[in-house]
């Protein structure tokens, strides 16, 4: 009997380094991981996007790109963060989700997060990210995170308000992860079960 720890995968859609978004995603992943015995991994698109853009369609995936895509598909919990670019997610993040197979996302819990230059784009998680994961039949969690540049110092999150909200999101995420332990993998991953 192989017992593997549930895997939390953070994805930062930022294409630059250092990144406020990466800092936010890592904080969320860390706060969820503090609530149980979980494995964690964070994918930064600043590194992954050049690999992923070498493949424009799923059948063309290189071995290296496939490994990134499969990490996302196999996650038990996803923490997705993007900087707001032109009122939406980055093209790099969208490309990653154009390459994944939607069937792996059924009932997968997802925490949505974004950073932006203006608070006026704070609903980007609702209007851009939630519909994408709705299409994928994922279980987007109710609490989303949004932080503006003033919430960071040297790209490190310093806002107590955002930190407090992360605790709420982390509670929801840990609850979803624990519920998922009682679901048979075959119910969640119909593709993997028959592959
Ligand atoms: C190409 C580009 C487009 C942007 N578009 C927006 C925007 O539409 N709305 C907004 O609030 N901020 C916008 N910003 C600001 C970034 O969202 C903000 O600086 C973000 O925190 C950067 O995250 P990062 O440090 O993780 O890269 C834009 C920045 C860039 C580079």
Coordinates of N, CA and C in Angstrom, one line a residue, residues 11 15 21 35 71 89 100 107 119 178 184:
X11 N 0.6 27.9 -8.5 CA 1.0 28.3 -9.8 C 1.0 29.9 -9.8
X15 N 5.3 36.7 -15.1 CA 6.4 36.4 -16.0 C 7.7 37.2 -15.7
X21 N 3.2 38.4 -7.1 CA 2.2 37.3 -7.3 C 2.8 36.0 -6.7
X35 N -1.7 23.4 7.9 CA -2.9 22.8 8.4 C -3.0 21.3 8.4
X71 N 1.9 17.9 -13.4 CA 2.0 18.3 -12.0 C 0.7 19.1 -11.7
X89 N -5.9 37.7 -16.8 CA -4.7 36.9 -16.4 C -3.6 37.1 -17.4
X100 N -3.8 21.9 -20.6 CA -4.3 20.8 -19.7 C -5.5 20.1 -20.2
X107 N -14.0 18.6 -9.7 CA -14.0 18.7 -8.3 C -12.6 19.0 -7.6
X119 N -6.7 48.8 -7.2 CA -7.8 48.1 -6.5 C -9.0 47.9 -7.4
X178 N -9.4 17.8 3.0 CA -9.8 16.7 3.9 C -11.0 15.9 3.3
X184 N -12.9 8.5 -3.8 CA -12.1 7.6 -4.5 C -11.4 8.3 -5.7

